[in-house]
CSV table of C-alpha atoms and ligand atoms in Angstrom, one decimal:
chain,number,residue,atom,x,y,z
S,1,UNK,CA,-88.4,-29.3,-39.8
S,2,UNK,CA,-90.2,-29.4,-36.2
S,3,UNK,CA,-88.4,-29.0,-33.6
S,4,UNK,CA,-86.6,-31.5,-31.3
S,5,UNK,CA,-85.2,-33.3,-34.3
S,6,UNK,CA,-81.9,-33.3,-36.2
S,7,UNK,CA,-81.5,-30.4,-38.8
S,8,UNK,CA,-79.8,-30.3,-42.1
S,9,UNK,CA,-77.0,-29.4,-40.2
S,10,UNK,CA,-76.2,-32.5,-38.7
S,11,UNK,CA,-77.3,-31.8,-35.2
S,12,UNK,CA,-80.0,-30.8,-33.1
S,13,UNK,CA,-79.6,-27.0,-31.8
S,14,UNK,CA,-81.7,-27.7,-29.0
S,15,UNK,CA,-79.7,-25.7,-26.4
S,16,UNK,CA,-80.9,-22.2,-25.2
S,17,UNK,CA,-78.7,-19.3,-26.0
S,18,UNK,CA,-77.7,-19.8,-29.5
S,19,UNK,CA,-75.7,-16.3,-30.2
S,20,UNK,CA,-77.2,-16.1,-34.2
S,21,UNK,CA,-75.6,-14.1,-37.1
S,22,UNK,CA,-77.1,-12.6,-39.9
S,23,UNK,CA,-74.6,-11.5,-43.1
S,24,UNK,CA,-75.6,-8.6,-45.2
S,25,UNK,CA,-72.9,-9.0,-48.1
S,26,UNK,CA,-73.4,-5.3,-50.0
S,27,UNK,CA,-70.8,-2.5,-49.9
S,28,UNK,CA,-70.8,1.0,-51.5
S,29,UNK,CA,-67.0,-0.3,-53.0
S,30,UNK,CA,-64.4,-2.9,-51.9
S,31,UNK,CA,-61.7,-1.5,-49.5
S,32,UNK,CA,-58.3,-2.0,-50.4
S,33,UNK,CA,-58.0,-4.3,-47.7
S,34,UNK,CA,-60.9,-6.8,-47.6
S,35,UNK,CA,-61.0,-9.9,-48.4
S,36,UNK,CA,-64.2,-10.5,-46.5
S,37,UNK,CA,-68.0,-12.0,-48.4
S,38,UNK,CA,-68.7,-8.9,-49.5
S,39,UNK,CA,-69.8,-7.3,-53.3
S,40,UNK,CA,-69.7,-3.4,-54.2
S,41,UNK,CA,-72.5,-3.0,-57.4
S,42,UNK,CA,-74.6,-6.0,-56.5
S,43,UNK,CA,-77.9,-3.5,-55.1
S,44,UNK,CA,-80.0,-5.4,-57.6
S,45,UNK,CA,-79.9,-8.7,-55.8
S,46,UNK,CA,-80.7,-6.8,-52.8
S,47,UNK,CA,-84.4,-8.2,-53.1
S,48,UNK,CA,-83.8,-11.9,-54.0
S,49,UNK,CA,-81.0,-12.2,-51.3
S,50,UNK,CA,-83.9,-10.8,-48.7
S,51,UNK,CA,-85.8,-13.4,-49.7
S,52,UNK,CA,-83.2,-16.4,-49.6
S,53,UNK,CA,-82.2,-15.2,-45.9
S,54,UNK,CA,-86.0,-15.1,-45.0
S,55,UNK,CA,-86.4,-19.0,-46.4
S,56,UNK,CA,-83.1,-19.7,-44.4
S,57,UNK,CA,-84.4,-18.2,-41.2
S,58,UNK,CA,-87.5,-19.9,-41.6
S,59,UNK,CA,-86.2,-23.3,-42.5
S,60,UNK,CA,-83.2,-22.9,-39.3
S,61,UNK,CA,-83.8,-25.9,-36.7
S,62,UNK,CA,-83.4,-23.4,-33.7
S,63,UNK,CA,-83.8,-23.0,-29.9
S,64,UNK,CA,-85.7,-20.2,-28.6
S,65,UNK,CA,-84.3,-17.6,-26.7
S,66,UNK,CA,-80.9,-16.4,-28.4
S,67,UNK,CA,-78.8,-14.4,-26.4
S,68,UNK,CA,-77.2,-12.4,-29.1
S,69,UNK,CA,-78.0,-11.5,-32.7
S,70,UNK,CA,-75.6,-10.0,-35.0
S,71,UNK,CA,-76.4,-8.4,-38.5
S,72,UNK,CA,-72.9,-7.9,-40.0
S,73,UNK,CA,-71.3,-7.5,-43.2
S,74,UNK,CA,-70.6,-6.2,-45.8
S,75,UNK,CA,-72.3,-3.0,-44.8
S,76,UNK,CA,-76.0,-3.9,-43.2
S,77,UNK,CA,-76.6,-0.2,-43.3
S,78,UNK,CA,-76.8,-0.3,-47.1
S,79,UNK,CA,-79.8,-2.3,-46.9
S,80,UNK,CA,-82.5,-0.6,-46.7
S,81,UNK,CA,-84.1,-0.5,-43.7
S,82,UNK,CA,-87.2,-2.1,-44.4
S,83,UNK,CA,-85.9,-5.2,-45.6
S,84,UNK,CA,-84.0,-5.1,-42.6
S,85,UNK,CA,-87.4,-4.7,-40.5
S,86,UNK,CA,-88.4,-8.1,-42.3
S,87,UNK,CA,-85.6,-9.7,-41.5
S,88,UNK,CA,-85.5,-9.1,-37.8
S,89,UNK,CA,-89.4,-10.3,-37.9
S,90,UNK,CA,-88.7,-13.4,-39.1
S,91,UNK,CA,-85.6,-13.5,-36.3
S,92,UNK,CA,-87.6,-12.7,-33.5
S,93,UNK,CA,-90.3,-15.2,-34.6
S,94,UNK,CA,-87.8,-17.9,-34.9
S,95,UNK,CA,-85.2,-17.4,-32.5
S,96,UNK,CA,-87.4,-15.6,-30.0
S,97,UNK,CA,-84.0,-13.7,-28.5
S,98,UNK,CA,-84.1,-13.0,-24.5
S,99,UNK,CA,-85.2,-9.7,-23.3
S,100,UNK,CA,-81.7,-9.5,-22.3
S,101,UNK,CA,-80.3,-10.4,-25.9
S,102,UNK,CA,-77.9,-8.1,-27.5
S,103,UNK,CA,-78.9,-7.2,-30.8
S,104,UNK,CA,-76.4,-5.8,-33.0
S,105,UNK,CA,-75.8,-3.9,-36.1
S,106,UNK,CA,-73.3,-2.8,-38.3
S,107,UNK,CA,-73.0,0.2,-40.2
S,108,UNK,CA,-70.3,2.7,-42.1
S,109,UNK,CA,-70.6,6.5,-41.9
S,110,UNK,CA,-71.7,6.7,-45.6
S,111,UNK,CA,-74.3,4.9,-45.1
S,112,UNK,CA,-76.2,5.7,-41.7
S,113,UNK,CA,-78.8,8.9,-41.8
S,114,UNK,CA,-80.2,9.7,-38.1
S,115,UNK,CA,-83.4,8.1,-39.8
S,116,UNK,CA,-82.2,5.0,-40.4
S,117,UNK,CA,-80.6,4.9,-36.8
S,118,UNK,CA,-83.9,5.4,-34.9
S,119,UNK,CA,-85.6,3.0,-37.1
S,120,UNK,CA,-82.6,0.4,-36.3
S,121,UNK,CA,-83.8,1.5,-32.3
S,122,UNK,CA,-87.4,0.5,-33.6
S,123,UNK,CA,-86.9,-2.8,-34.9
S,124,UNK,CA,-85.3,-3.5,-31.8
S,125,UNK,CA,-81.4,-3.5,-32.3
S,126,UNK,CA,-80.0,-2.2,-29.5
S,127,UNK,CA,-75.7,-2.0,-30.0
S,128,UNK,CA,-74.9,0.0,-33.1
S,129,UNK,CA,-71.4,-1.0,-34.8
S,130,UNK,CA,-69.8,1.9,-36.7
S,131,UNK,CA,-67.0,1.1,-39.2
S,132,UNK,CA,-64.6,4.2,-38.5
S,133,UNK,CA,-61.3,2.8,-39.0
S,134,UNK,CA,-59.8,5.9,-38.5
S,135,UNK,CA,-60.1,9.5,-38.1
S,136,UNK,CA,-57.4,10.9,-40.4
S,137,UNK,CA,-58.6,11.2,-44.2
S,138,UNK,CA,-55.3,10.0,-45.5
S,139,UNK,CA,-55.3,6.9,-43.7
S,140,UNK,CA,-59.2,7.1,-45.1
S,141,UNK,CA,-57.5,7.2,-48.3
S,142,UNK,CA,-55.1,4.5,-48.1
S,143,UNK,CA,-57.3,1.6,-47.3
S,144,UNK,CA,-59.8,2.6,-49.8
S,145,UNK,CA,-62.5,3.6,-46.9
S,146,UNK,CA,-65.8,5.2,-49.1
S,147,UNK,CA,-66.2,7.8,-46.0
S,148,UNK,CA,-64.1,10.7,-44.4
S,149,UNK,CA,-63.5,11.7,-40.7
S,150,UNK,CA,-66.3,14.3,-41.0
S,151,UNK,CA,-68.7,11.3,-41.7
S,152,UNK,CA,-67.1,8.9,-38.8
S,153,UNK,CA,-68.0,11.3,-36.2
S,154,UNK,CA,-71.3,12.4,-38.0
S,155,UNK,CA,-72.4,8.8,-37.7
S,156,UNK,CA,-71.3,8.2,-34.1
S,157,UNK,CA,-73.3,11.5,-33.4
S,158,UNK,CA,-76.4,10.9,-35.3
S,159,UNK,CA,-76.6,7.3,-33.1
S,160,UNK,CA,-76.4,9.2,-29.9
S,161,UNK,CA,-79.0,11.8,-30.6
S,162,UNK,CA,-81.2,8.8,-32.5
S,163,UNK,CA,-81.0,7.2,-28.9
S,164,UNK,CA,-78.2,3.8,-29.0
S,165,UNK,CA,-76.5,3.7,-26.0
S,166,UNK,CA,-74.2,1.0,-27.1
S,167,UNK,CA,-72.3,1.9,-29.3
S,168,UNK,CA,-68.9,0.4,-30.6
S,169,UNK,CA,-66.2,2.3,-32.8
S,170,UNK,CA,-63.9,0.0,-35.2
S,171,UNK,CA,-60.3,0.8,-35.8
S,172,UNK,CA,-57.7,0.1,-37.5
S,173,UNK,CA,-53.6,0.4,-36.9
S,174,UNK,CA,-50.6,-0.3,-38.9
S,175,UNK,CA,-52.1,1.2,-41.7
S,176,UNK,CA,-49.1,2.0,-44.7
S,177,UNK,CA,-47.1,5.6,-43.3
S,178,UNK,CA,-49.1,5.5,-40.0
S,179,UNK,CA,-47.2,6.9,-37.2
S,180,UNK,CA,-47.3,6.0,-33.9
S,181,UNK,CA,-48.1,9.4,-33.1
S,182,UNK,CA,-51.0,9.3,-35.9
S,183,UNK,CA,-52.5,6.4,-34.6
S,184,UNK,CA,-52.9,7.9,-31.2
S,185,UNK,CA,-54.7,10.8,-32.4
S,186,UNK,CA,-57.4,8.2,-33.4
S,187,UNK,CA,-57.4,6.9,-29.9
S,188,UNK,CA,-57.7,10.0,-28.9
S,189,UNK,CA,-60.6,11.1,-30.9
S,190,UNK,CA,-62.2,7.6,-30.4
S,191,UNK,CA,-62.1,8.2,-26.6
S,192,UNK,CA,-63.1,11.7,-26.8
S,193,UNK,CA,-66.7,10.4,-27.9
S,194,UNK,CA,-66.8,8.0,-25.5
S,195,UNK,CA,-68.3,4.9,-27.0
S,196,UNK,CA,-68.8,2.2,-24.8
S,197,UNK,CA,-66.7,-0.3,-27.0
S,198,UNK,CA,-63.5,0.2,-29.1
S,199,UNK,CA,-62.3,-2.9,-31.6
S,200,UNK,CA,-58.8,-1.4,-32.6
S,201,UNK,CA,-57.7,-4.9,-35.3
S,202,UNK,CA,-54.4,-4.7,-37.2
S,203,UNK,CA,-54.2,-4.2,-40.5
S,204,UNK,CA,-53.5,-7.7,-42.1
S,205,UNK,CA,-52.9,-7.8,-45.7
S,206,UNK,CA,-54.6,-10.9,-47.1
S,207,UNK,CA,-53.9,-12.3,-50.7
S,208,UNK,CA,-56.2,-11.1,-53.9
S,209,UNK,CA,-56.7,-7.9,-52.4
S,210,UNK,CA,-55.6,-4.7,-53.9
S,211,UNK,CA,-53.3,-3.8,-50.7
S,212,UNK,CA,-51.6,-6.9,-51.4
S,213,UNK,CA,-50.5,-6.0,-54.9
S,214,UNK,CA,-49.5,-2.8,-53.7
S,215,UNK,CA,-47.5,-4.1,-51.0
S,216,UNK,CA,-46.0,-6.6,-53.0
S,217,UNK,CA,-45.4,-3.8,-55.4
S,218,UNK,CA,-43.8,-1.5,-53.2
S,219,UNK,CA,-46.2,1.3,-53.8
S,220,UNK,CA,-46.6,1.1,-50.0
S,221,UNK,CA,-44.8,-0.1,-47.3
S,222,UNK,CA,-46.2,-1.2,-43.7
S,223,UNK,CA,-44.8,-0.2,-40.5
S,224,UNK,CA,-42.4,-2.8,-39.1
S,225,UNK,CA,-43.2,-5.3,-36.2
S,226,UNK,CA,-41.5,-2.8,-33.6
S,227,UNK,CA,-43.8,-0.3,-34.9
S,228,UNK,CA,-47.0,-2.4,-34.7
S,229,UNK,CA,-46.1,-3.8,-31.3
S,230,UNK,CA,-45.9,-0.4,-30.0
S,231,UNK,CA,-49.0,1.2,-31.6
S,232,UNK,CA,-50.8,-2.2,-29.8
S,233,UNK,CA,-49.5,-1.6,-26.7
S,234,UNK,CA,-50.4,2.0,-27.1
S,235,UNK,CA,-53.8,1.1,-27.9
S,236,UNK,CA,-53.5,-1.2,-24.2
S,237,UNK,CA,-52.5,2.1,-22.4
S,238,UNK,CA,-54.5,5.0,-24.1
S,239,UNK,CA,-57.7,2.7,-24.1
S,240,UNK,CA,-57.6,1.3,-20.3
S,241,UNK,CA,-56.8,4.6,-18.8
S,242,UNK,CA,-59.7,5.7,-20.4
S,243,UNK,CA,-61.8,3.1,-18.6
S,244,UNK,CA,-62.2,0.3,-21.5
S,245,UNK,CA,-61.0,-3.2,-19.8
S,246,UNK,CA,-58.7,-5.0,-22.6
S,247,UNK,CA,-61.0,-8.3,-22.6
S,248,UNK,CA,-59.7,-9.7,-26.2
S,249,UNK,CA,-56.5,-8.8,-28.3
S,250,UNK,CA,-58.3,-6.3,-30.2
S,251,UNK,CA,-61.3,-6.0,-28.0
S,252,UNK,CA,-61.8,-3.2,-25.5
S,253,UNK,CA,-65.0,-2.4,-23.6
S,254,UNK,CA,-66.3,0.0,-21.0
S,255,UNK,CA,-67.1,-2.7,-17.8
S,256,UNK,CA,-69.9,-5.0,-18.1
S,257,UNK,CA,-70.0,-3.7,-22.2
S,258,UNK,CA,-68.5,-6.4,-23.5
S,259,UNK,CA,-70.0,-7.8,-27.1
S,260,UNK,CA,-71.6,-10.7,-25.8
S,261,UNK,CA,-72.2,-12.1,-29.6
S,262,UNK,CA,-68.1,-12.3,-30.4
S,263,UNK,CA,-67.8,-14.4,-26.8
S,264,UNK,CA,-69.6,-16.8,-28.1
S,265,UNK,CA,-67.4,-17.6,-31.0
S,266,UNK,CA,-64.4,-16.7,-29.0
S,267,UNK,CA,-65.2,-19.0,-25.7
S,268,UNK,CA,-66.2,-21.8,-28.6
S,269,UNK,CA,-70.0,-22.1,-28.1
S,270,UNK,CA,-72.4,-22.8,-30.4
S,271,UNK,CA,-73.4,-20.5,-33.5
S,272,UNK,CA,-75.7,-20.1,-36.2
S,273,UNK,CA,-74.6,-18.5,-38.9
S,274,UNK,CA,-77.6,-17.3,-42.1
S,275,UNK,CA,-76.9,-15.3,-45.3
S,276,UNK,CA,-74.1,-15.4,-47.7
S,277,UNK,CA,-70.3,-16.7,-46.7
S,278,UNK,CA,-71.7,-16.9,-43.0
S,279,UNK,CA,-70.4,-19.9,-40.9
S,280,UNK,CA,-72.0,-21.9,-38.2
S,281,UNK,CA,-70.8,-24.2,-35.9
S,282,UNK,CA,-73.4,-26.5,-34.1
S,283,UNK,CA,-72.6,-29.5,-32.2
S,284,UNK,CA,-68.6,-29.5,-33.0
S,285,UNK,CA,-69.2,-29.7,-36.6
S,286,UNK,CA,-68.3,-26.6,-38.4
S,287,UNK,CA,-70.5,-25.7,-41.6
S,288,UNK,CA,-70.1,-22.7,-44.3
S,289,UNK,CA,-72.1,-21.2,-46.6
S,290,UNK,CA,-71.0,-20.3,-50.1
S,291,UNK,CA,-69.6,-16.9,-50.4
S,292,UNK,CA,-71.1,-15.7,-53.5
S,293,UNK,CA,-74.8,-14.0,-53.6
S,294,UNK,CA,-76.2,-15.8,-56.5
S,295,UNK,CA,-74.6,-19.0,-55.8
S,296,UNK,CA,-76.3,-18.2,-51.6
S,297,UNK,CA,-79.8,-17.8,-53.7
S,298,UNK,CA,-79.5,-20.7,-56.0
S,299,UNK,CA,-78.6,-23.1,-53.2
S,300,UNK,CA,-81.7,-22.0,-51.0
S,301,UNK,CA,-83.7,-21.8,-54.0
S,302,UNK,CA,-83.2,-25.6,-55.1
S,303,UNK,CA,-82.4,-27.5,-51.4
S,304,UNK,CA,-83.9,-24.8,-49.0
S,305,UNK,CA,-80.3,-25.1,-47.2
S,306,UNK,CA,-77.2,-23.1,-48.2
S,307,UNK,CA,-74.7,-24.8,-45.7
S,308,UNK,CA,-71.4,-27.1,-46.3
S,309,UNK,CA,-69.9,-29.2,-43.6
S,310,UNK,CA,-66.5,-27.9,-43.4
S,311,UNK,CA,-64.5,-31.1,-42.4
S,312,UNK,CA,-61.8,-31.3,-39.8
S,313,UNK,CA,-60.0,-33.7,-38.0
S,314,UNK,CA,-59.8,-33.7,-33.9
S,315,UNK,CA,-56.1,-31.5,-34.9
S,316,UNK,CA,-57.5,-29.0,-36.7
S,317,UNK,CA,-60.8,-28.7,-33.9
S,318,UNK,CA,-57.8,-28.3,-31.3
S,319,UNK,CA,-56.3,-24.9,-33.6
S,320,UNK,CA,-60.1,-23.8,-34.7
S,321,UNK,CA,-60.5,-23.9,-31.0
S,322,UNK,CA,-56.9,-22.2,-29.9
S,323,UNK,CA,-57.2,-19.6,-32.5
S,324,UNK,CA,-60.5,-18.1,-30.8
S,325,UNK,CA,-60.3,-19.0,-27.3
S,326,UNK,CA,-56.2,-17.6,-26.7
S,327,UNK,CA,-57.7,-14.0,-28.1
S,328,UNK,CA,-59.1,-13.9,-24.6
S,329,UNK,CA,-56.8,-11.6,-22.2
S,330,UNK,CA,-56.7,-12.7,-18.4
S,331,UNK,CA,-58.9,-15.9,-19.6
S,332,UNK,CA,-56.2,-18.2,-18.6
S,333,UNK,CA,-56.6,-21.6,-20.9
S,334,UNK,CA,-56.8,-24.7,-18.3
S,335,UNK,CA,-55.6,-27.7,-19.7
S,336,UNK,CA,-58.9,-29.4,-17.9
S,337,UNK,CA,-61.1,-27.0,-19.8
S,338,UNK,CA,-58.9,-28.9,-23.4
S,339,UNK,CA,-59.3,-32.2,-22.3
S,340,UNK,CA,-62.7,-32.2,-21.7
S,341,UNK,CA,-63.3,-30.7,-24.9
S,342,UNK,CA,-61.2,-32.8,-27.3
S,343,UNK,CA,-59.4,-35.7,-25.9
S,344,UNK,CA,-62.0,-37.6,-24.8
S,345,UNK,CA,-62.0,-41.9,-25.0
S,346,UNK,CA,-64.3,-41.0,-27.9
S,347,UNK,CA,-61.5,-39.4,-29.7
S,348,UNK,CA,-59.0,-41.7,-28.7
S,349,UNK,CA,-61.1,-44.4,-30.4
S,350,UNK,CA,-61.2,-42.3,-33.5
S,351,UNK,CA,-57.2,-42.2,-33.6
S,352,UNK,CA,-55.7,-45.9,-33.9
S,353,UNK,CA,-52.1,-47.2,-33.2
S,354,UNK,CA,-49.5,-44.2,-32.5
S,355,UNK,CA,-52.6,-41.0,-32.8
S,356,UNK,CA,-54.5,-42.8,-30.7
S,357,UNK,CA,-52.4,-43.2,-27.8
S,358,UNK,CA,-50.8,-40.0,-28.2
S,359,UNK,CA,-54.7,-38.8,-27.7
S,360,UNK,CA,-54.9,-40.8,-25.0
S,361,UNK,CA,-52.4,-38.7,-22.8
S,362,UNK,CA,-54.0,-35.3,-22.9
S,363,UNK,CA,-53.5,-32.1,-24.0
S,364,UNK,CA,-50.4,-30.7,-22.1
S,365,UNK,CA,-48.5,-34.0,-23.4
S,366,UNK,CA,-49.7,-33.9,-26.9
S,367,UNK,CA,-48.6,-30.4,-27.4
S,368,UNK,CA,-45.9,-30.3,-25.0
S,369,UNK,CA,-42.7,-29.4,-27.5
S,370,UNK,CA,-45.3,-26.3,-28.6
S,371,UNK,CA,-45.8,-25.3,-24.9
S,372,UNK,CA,-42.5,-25.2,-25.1
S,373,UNK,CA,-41.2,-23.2,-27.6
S,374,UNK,CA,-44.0,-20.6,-27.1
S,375,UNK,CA,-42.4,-20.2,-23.6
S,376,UNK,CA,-39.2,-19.7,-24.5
S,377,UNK,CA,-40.4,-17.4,-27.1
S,378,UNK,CA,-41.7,-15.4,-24.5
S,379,UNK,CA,-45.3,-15.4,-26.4
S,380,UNK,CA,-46.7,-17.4,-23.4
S,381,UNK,CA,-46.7,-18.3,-19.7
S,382,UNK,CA,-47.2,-21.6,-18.7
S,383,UNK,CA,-47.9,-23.4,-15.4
S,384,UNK,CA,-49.0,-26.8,-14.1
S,385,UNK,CA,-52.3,-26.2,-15.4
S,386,UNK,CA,-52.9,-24.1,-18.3
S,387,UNK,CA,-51.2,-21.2,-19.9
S,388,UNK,CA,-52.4,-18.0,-21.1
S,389,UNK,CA,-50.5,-15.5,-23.8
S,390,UNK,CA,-48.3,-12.5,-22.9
S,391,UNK,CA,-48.8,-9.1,-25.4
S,392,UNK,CA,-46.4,-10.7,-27.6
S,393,UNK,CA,-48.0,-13.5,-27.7
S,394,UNK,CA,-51.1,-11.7,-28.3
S,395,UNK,CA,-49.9,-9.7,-31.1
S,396,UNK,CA,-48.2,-12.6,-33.2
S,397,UNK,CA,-51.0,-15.3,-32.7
S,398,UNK,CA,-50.3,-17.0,-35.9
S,399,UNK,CA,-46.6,-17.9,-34.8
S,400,UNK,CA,-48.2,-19.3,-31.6
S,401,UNK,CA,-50.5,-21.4,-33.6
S,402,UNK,CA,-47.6,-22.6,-36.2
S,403,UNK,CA,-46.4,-24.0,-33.1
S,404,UNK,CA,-49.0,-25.9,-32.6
S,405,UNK,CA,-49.7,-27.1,-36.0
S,406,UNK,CA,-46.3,-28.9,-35.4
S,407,UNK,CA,-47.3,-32.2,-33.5
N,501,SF4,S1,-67.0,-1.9,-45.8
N,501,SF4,FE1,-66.2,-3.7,-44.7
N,501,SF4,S2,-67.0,-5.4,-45.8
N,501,SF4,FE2,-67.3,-3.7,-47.1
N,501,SF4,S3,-65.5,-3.7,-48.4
N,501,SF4,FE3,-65.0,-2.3,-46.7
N,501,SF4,S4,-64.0,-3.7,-45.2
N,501,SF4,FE4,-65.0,-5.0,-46.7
């Protein structure tokens, strides 16, 4: 397709900045815990799936000039890194990112050799991700993690000496017999090798996973919702007295450090989404590609396109939209800012008879029973015009959207 014209998704991506994201679907073995597009003994695709990504990369209707490219997974790092070389080629040559751009990757401590880091450096990523999770080798243990502590601050070593000065440390709290007192030890140790971004996510057990059944089981029992609100406000204290601004609920960053890629999803702009299971949202349509490798291959293989048009109404765009943009701290949500977005006359038009006049009033009368109740749940504070969320709020997201699922 040349450029300028409509793509197979449905719209033209003609705007500058696309932040573009690249899925790398192999893992050493499945964490306990994961319920993301990922496969453990599926190195022998490894070669056709490089190929399928380069087709989709190729074929992508895109601007030039990206801001942000993100190779996630999965575990990126497991690929090895020449495929990885090729696949950034054909990035550069198609999305042209900015000088500017941040270019991410993602890797876990059993897979990153000092090699492999400078070579990362060479082909031009500049932000190294490192999946830590934690520092203890129990809590290792317990969510089925294929590396130790040793290897977590191996890995974060081996990026400094290859030469990344960006690097961000993932954790995780709430993990089954955690502490509070545990969990600050890997704030502690996080801070102590001063990365310039910590992501610090809840545990969430998610159904069809193994933590689930154990759960469910009673093999293991997770710490209760005092617990977790107190281990997430710890992680608020330990982390901004340590110089890391709290910018998103589970996002800290030293100033200016901020992962640039995940604002884009989180302020709702446009993404492009290639590989296996990734999504994209372009225009305000959402699309999805299939999770599964082989089906990923086939689909490029036979229509040169792997994506699905995920269909919402103007209700679920409102909750796609709340469920990223709230997860901003001090980003106060202006009821302008939703009534530009989604209650347009176009979407009043859409709605006939008693859905189209309630979309006819605006956002702040539309959801005003949720404003509400999230007010006098304490999980928000509202004014005149907009509201923003309060720690509470923060931590139990999901009841705030409920809420809004109600109208
Ligand atoms: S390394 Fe990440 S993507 Fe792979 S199984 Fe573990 S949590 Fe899932």
């Amino acid at each position: 397709m040349g450029d300028g014209v409509m793509d197979g998704k449905g719209s033209s991506i003609d705007k500058p900045g696309a932040a573009v994201y690249l899925h790398v679907p192999f893992c050493a073995s499945k964490c306990y815990y994961c319920d993301f597009a990922s496969y453990e003994g599926q190195n022998r695709l490894m070669e056709p799936y490089t190929n399928a990504i380069l087709s989709e990369i190729a074929s992508a209707h895109a601007a030039k000039g990206a801001t942000s490219v993100y190779m996630g997974g999965g575990t990126p790092s497991m690929l090895p890194a020449d495929k990885i070389a090729k696949i950034m080629s054909a990035v550069k040559e198609r999305f042209a990112p900015a000088p500017s751009a941040e270019i991410t990757i993602e890797a876990n401590p059993d897979s990153t050799s000092r090699a492999d880091l400078e070579r990362y450096l060479q082909i031009g990523f500049n932000r190294l991700s490192i999946g830590v999770q934690s520092f203890e080798d129990s809590m290792l243990e317990k969510l089925g993690r294929a590396h130790d502590s040793k290897k977590a601050t191996a890995a974060f070593e081996a990026a400094r000496k290859a030469g990344f000065k960006n690097v961000s440390i993932d954790l995780i709290y709430g993990i089954p017999g955690q502490s509070v007192g545990d969990y600050a030890r890997d704030l502690e140790a996080a801070v102590l090798l001063g990365p310039e971004h910590i992501s610090a996510y809840q545990l969430t057990v998610e159904e069809e996973t193994p933590l689930w059944d154990m759960v469910e089981d009673g093999r293991v029992v997770l710490p209760d919702d005092e617990t977790m609100l107190t281990m997430f406000e710890t992680t608020i204290s330990k982390l901004r007295s340590a110089g890391y601004g709290h910018y998103e609920v589970s996002n800290f960053a030293k100033p200016g450090m901020e992962c640039r890629h995940n604002l884009a999803y989180w302020l709702g702009e446009e993404f492009i989404g290639l590989g296996s299971g990734a999504h994209s949202f372009v225009g305000s349509s959402r699309y999805a590609n299939p999770d599964d490798i082989e089906d990923y291959i086939y689909a490029i293989d036979t229509a040169g396109e792997a994506g699905v048009e995920i269909l919402a109404d103007e209700k679920d765009k409102v909750l796609d939209f709340l469920l990223m943009r709230l997860r901003l701290v001090d980003k106060k949500l202006f009821f302008k800012e939703l009534n530009d977005r989604f209650f347009t006359p176009a979407t009043r038009i859409k709605y006939v008879g008693e859905e189209g006049l309630r979309f006819s009033e605006g956002f702040k009368s539309v959801y005003s029973k949720a404003l509400e109740d999230i007010a006098e749940k304490k999980l928000a504070i509202i004014d005149d015009d907009g509201f923003s969320l309060t720690h509470n709020g923060m931590l139990f997201l999901d009841d705030v959207l409920l809420d809004f699922e109600k109208i």
